[in-house]
Amino acid sequence: MRRSALLLLAAFILAGATACSIKLEASVSPSVSPSPSASGVPAVPGKTQNEIFGLAWDSSETFNPILLKNKYNRELSPLVYEGLFALDEHFEPVGALCQSYTVSGLTYTLNLRRDVVFHDGSAFTAKDAVYSLELARGETSPYAPHLKSVSEVRAKDPYVLEITLSAPQARLPALLNIPMIKDGSGGQSFPPGTGPFAPKITGDDALLLENTKWWQKKTLPIKRIQLVTGKDTGMLIYDFEADLIGLMSVDSTGTNPIGLRGDCEAWEYPTTTMQYIGFNTKRAPLNNAAVRRAIGYAVDRQSITANVMLGRAAKSALPVPPSSPLFSAELGEQYAYNLSRLSSLLYEAGISDSDSDGVLDYHAGWRRAPLSLTLAVNSENAFKTKAAYMIGESLKQIGVTLTVRELKWSDYQKALSSGDFDLYYGETMLSCDFSLDFLLHTRTGGQGALNYGNYSSAATDSLLAAFRQTGGAQAAYALYADVAQQAPIVPVLFKTSSVYTHRGQIRGISSVQDNLYYDMSGWTVSP
């Protein structure tokens, strides 16, 4: 993780056929904590024991972690709830409430930990896991797309869970970081969880207190968290600047990013949010893979990440974050910014300046036509727009005219859905199984929902299926090599996100995409 200190100005802005067994070790260290109550939640500690640490939440929204969509409540969820697996800094699954598992064909058998209790003191069992996963499969849950290949979930015995799939999904564990709650508690405001903190709500006073029955038994640097309700963005900014809130996450390169005043520190962490160029593969000359591949060499990723994204991104010519073990630097470098290679590939595809007017042209039926393209971009995001213009300038240097179409979000969506574009600058968050079906698969049966360029390839579909079957680096490499050669999309970068704290207040933050408080026991907190 890269850590940078910033002084900011104010601004209102993703199974093999052979059975296998996997043992998952959790790191457990001794803890020193206040005397527990019967529920495992200590009495409210006094400020002599620790200072209050504030975090934002929305009291008007549900705190059911499987259904909630509110940003701030979702960010609080890992403090109260845990999944069968957690994701590490490389987006790889590590055991949490699941201690080990086996895979046989389309069936995953998960052995659950036997030392886990909920905040109310009741034992966590397979029955609770079944309830949680079934709730997560519901159409109103944001986790539903992750479980679309799950056909059945059942408790084989109190501590053994079986998940049966309708199709291979080798990286299923990476999608099982879904919060577990107590059986039947989905209608409660704060369903019982198993995490390091438990809620204590008294009237308008909302606290998260250390869970002294937490199975991980790690010493936490904070025992008590005050939940601060923010009515709007402006109030949350005020609360942070007034030190009522000690930590905030910010997408610094999003649309209208939040700006914070005062002496702050930013702690960066990688995400699976990919920015990329998409092509209309049914329009000449972009129906030629060589032309699409050539245009990819006009993407100066180093310059875009450093100068446009202000360093809050990692360049990638492959559809996987560089921090993932599936990433191949050697393969990615083959498709780095190279205008000479761009010109050569276009010439080999029959595109040249045949009339010496400084503009490349190509065979369009019986005549030569200038290579003049449009690139649609959402005008409401200044970072994407600037990146689009930078790519246009690179193409201009070798005689390709690229017109950037700045469109409001609704118009941008309409253009993509109707195929009214040559190229588009897109952004999407990949699931941590790193499936690309939704981007590359033929747009049938709910797959390929974002395949706006109408790309269709039996070879690519076979490679997508092979990756779903094995989930390994070899299958990933073959798929990424095919994507780079066929270029239905050209990846540009993967965004990073930021956790902001007051300077000097916290040390050792190691956030991951789905858990700002990952390895919180490694923090050092100053009063």
Short mmCIF file of C-alpha atoms in Angstrom, two decimals, residues 30-295:
data_model
loop_
_atom_site.label_atom_id
_atom_site.label_comp_id
_atom_site.label_asym_id
_atom_site.label_seq_id
_atom_site.Cartn_x
_atom_site.Cartn_y
_atom_site.Cartn_z
CA PRO A 30 -4.16 -12.92 22.48
CA SER A 31 -6.18 -9.93 23.54
CA VAL A 32 -6.62 -7.82 26.60
CA SER A 33 -10.13 -6.44 26.93
CA PRO A 34 -12.69 -5.27 29.49
CA SER A 35 -14.66 -7.87 31.42
CA PRO A 36 -17.39 -9.25 29.16
CA SER A 37 -21.09 -9.12 29.81
CA ALA A 38 -23.26 -12.17 29.14
CA SER A 39 -23.69 -11.12 25.53
CA GLY A 40 -19.99 -10.52 24.98
CA VAL A 41 -20.53 -6.77 24.73
CA PRO A 42 -18.80 -4.92 27.57
CA ALA A 43 -20.36 -2.15 29.52
CA VAL A 44 -19.74 1.23 27.93
CA PRO A 45 -16.13 2.10 28.74
CA GLY A 46 -15.27 5.44 30.16
CA LYS A 47 -13.09 7.90 28.33
CA THR A 48 -10.30 7.04 30.73
CA GLN A 49 -10.15 3.69 28.98
CA ASN A 50 -10.12 5.11 25.47
CA GLU A 51 -11.19 8.14 23.54
CA ILE A 52 -14.31 7.98 21.43
CA PHE A 53 -13.60 7.39 17.76
CA GLY A 54 -16.36 8.59 15.45
CA LEU A 55 -17.55 7.12 12.16
CA ALA A 56 -20.35 8.19 9.85
CA TRP A 57 -23.57 6.24 9.46
CA ASP A 58 -27.11 6.79 8.21
CA SER A 59 -29.59 6.01 10.99
CA SER A 60 -32.52 6.27 8.58
CA GLU A 61 -31.32 3.28 6.53
CA THR A 62 -31.33 -0.43 7.43
CA PHE A 63 -28.21 -1.96 8.93
CA ASN A 64 -28.97 -5.42 7.57
CA PRO A 65 -25.56 -5.97 5.92
CA ILE A 66 -26.94 -8.29 3.23
CA LEU A 67 -29.50 -5.81 1.97
CA LEU A 68 -28.09 -2.40 2.69
CA LYS A 69 -26.92 -0.19 -0.14
CA ASN A 70 -26.07 2.99 1.74
CA LYS A 71 -22.37 3.77 1.30
CA TYR A 72 -21.54 4.66 4.89
CA ASN A 73 -23.47 1.79 6.46
CA ARG A 74 -21.86 -0.69 4.05
CA GLU A 75 -18.44 0.59 5.04
CA LEU A 76 -19.28 0.02 8.72
CA SER A 77 -20.49 -3.53 8.08
CA PRO A 78 -17.08 -5.31 8.44
CA LEU A 79 -16.79 -3.95 11.99
CA VAL A 80 -19.96 -5.82 12.98
CA TYR A 81 -20.26 -8.72 10.55
CA GLU A 82 -18.00 -11.35 8.96
CA GLY A 83 -18.25 -13.56 5.90
CA LEU A 84 -17.35 -17.18 5.25
CA PHE A 85 -14.28 -15.73 3.58
CA ALA A 86 -12.53 -12.39 3.59
CA LEU A 87 -10.55 -10.84 0.76
CA ASP A 88 -6.94 -9.82 1.24
CA GLU A 89 -5.00 -6.99 -0.39
CA HIS A 90 -4.59 -9.10 -3.56
CA PHE A 91 -8.34 -9.79 -3.83
CA GLU A 92 -7.68 -13.40 -2.83
CA PRO A 93 -10.04 -15.25 -0.43
CA VAL A 94 -8.81 -16.18 3.04
CA GLY A 95 -10.80 -18.20 5.55
CA ALA A 96 -12.96 -16.33 8.03
CA LEU A 97 -16.00 -18.21 9.36
CA CYS A 98 -15.10 -21.05 6.99
CA GLN A 99 -12.14 -23.05 8.34
CA SER A 100 -11.61 -25.38 5.35
CA TYR A 101 -13.45 -26.60 2.29
CA THR A 102 -13.48 -29.32 -0.39
CA VAL A 103 -14.62 -29.21 -3.99
CA SER A 104 -16.08 -32.14 -5.90
CA GLY A 105 -17.53 -31.37 -9.29
CA LEU A 106 -20.09 -28.63 -8.80
CA THR A 107 -20.35 -29.04 -5.02
CA TYR A 108 -18.45 -27.04 -2.43
CA THR A 109 -18.42 -28.48 1.09
CA LEU A 110 -17.47 -25.88 3.69
CA ASN A 111 -16.37 -26.78 7.20
CA LEU A 112 -17.34 -23.95 9.52
CA ARG A 113 -15.49 -22.80 12.59
CA ARG A 114 -16.93 -24.24 15.83
CA ASP A 115 -15.77 -21.45 18.14
CA VAL A 116 -17.84 -18.59 16.73
CA VAL A 117 -20.72 -16.97 18.57
CA PHE A 118 -23.00 -14.10 17.67
CA HIS A 119 -23.09 -10.90 19.68
CA ASP A 120 -26.07 -12.28 21.63
CA GLY A 121 -24.02 -15.33 22.73
CA SER A 122 -25.67 -17.90 20.44
CA ALA A 123 -23.48 -20.21 18.32
CA PHE A 124 -22.91 -19.57 14.62
CA THR A 125 -23.90 -22.70 12.66
CA ALA A 126 -24.55 -23.84 9.10
CA LYS A 127 -28.22 -22.99 9.59
CA ASP A 128 -27.28 -19.32 9.96
CA ALA A 129 -25.07 -19.52 6.88
CA VAL A 130 -27.89 -21.02 4.81
CA TYR A 131 -30.23 -18.26 5.94
CA SER A 132 -27.70 -15.55 5.12
CA LEU A 133 -26.84 -16.91 1.69
CA GLU A 134 -30.48 -17.43 0.74
CA LEU A 135 -31.16 -13.84 1.73
CA ALA A 136 -28.17 -12.76 -0.35
CA ARG A 137 -29.55 -14.63 -3.37
CA GLY A 138 -32.72 -12.53 -3.28
CA GLU A 139 -33.21 -10.05 -6.07
CA THR A 140 -33.12 -7.06 -3.71
CA SER A 141 -29.64 -7.96 -2.43
CA PRO A 142 -26.56 -6.36 -3.99
CA TYR A 143 -24.88 -9.77 -3.58
CA ALA A 144 -27.37 -11.58 -5.86
CA PRO A 145 -25.25 -11.25 -9.04
CA HIS A 146 -22.35 -12.97 -7.23
CA LEU A 147 -24.48 -16.04 -6.50
CA LYS A 148 -26.23 -16.48 -9.84
CA SER A 149 -24.54 -19.87 -10.43
CA VAL A 150 -25.64 -21.20 -7.01
CA SER A 151 -28.51 -23.68 -7.35
CA GLU A 152 -28.76 -24.96 -3.74
CA VAL A 153 -27.44 -24.14 -0.29
CA ARG A 154 -27.98 -26.60 2.55
CA ALA A 155 -26.74 -27.46 6.04
CA LYS A 156 -25.23 -30.95 5.85
CA ASP A 157 -24.76 -30.90 9.64
CA PRO A 158 -24.51 -28.07 12.21
CA TYR A 159 -21.00 -27.11 11.10
CA VAL A 160 -20.90 -28.30 7.47
CA LEU A 161 -22.37 -26.23 4.65
CA GLU A 162 -22.92 -27.49 1.10
CA ILE A 163 -23.18 -25.16 -1.89
CA THR A 164 -24.18 -26.71 -5.22
CA LEU A 165 -23.63 -24.80 -8.45
CA SER A 166 -25.44 -24.92 -11.76
CA ALA A 167 -22.18 -24.26 -13.65
CA PRO A 168 -18.47 -24.26 -12.76
CA GLN A 169 -17.24 -21.28 -10.77
CA ALA A 170 -13.75 -22.08 -9.51
CA ARG A 171 -13.29 -18.74 -7.82
CA LEU A 172 -16.55 -18.96 -5.82
CA PRO A 173 -14.77 -18.44 -2.46
CA ALA A 174 -13.75 -14.94 -3.60
CA LEU A 175 -17.47 -14.14 -3.77
CA LEU A 176 -18.34 -15.56 -0.35
CA ASN A 177 -17.25 -12.56 1.68
CA ILE A 178 -20.97 -12.01 2.22
CA PRO A 179 -21.83 -10.96 5.81
CA MET A 180 -23.32 -13.71 7.97
CA ILE A 181 -26.25 -12.90 10.25
CA LYS A 182 -28.32 -14.97 12.67
CA ASP A 183 -31.05 -17.21 11.26
CA GLY A 184 -34.34 -15.32 11.05
CA SER A 185 -32.91 -11.91 11.98
CA GLY A 186 -33.20 -10.26 8.58
CA GLY A 187 -35.99 -7.97 9.73
CA GLN A 188 -34.07 -6.52 12.66
CA SER A 189 -32.51 -3.08 12.54
CA PHE A 190 -29.16 -4.51 13.68
CA PRO A 191 -29.15 -8.29 13.06
CA PRO A 192 -26.71 -10.15 15.35
CA GLY A 193 -23.26 -10.57 13.79
CA THR A 194 -19.97 -12.18 14.75
CA GLY A 195 -17.57 -9.31 14.13
CA PRO A 196 -15.17 -7.41 16.39
CA PHE A 197 -17.76 -4.80 17.40
CA ALA A 198 -21.37 -4.99 18.54
CA PRO A 199 -23.94 -2.18 18.38
CA LYS A 200 -25.33 -0.51 21.49
CA ILE A 201 -28.20 1.80 20.61
CA THR A 202 -29.72 3.90 23.39
CA GLY A 203 -32.18 6.46 22.12
CA ASP A 204 -30.29 8.77 19.82
CA ASP A 205 -26.92 7.54 21.07
CA ALA A 206 -25.42 4.89 18.79
CA LEU A 207 -22.19 3.11 19.66
CA LEU A 208 -20.16 0.17 18.44
CA LEU A 209 -18.46 -1.54 21.38
CA GLU A 210 -15.71 -4.14 21.40
CA ASN A 211 -17.07 -7.71 21.16
CA THR A 212 -15.17 -9.52 23.90
CA LYS A 213 -16.45 -12.90 22.63
CA TRP A 214 -14.89 -12.38 19.20
CA TRP A 215 -13.35 -15.67 18.08
CA GLN A 216 -10.28 -14.02 16.56
CA LYS A 217 -9.21 -12.71 19.99
CA LYS A 218 -7.13 -9.92 18.49
CA THR A 219 -6.29 -6.83 20.48
CA LEU A 220 -8.00 -3.84 18.94
CA PRO A 221 -6.68 -0.27 19.21
CA ILE A 222 -10.23 1.09 19.60
CA LYS A 223 -12.80 -0.20 22.07
CA ARG A 224 -15.63 2.21 21.41
CA ILE A 225 -16.89 3.90 18.24
CA GLN A 226 -19.44 6.69 18.17
CA LEU A 227 -21.77 6.51 15.18
CA VAL A 228 -22.36 10.01 13.84
CA THR A 229 -25.42 10.59 11.67
CA GLY A 230 -24.79 12.76 8.65
CA LYS A 231 -27.78 14.34 6.97
CA ASP A 232 -25.86 15.21 3.81
CA THR A 233 -22.38 15.44 2.34
CA GLY A 234 -21.83 18.93 3.68
CA MET A 235 -22.58 17.84 7.25
CA LEU A 236 -20.26 14.82 6.95
CA ILE A 237 -17.47 17.10 5.77
CA TYR A 238 -18.11 19.41 8.70
CA ASP A 239 -18.12 16.48 11.15
CA PHE A 240 -14.81 15.23 9.79
CA GLU A 241 -13.21 18.64 9.94
CA ALA A 242 -14.52 19.07 13.50
CA ASP A 243 -12.91 15.71 14.43
CA LEU A 244 -16.28 14.14 15.24
CA ILE A 245 -15.49 11.61 12.51
CA GLY A 246 -12.02 10.11 12.52
CA LEU A 247 -12.03 8.37 9.15
CA MET A 248 -13.71 8.85 5.80
CA SER A 249 -13.39 7.04 2.46
CA VAL A 250 -13.30 9.11 -0.69
CA ASP A 251 -13.29 8.28 -4.38
CA SER A 252 -10.97 11.12 -5.29
CA THR A 253 -11.37 10.62 -9.03
CA GLY A 254 -15.10 10.01 -9.08
CA THR A 255 -17.82 12.34 -10.27
CA ASN A 256 -18.01 15.28 -7.88
CA PRO A 257 -15.47 13.92 -5.36
CA ILE A 258 -15.61 15.14 -1.78
CA GLY A 259 -12.99 17.68 -0.79
CA LEU A 260 -11.76 17.95 2.81
CA ARG A 261 -10.04 20.88 4.44
CA GLY A 262 -7.36 20.77 7.08
CA ASP A 263 -4.28 18.71 7.69
CA CYS A 264 -5.26 15.23 6.46
CA GLU A 265 -3.59 12.02 5.42
CA ALA A 266 -4.71 9.76 2.58
CA TRP A 267 -4.20 6.00 2.69
CA GLU A 268 -4.59 4.45 -0.76
CA TYR A 269 -5.85 0.95 -1.48
CA PRO A 270 -6.47 -0.90 -4.80
CA THR A 271 -9.91 -1.57 -6.22
CA THR A 272 -11.38 -3.71 -9.00
CA THR A 273 -12.81 -0.63 -10.73
CA MET A 274 -11.52 -0.72 -14.28
CA GLN A 275 -11.52 2.09 -16.81
CA TYR A 276 -11.28 0.94 -20.41
CA ILE A 277 -11.94 1.74 -24.07
CA GLY A 278 -14.82 -0.15 -25.68
CA PHE A 279 -15.30 -0.56 -29.45
CA ASN A 280 -18.30 -0.91 -31.70
CA THR A 281 -17.12 -4.17 -33.28
CA LYS A 282 -19.83 -4.06 -35.98
CA ARG A 283 -18.62 -0.81 -37.57
CA ALA A 284 -15.88 -0.66 -40.18
CA PRO A 285 -12.96 -0.45 -39.74
CA LEU A 286 -13.39 -1.33 -36.06
CA ASN A 287 -14.80 -4.72 -37.08
CA ASN A 288 -11.14 -5.59 -37.73
CA ALA A 289 -9.42 -6.83 -34.55
CA ALA A 290 -6.06 -5.57 -35.85
CA VAL A 291 -7.42 -2.01 -36.02
CA ARG A 292 -8.85 -2.20 -32.51
CA ARG A 293 -5.61 -3.65 -31.20
CA ALA A 294 -3.65 -0.92 -32.93
CA ILE A 295 -5.71 1.84 -31.33
#
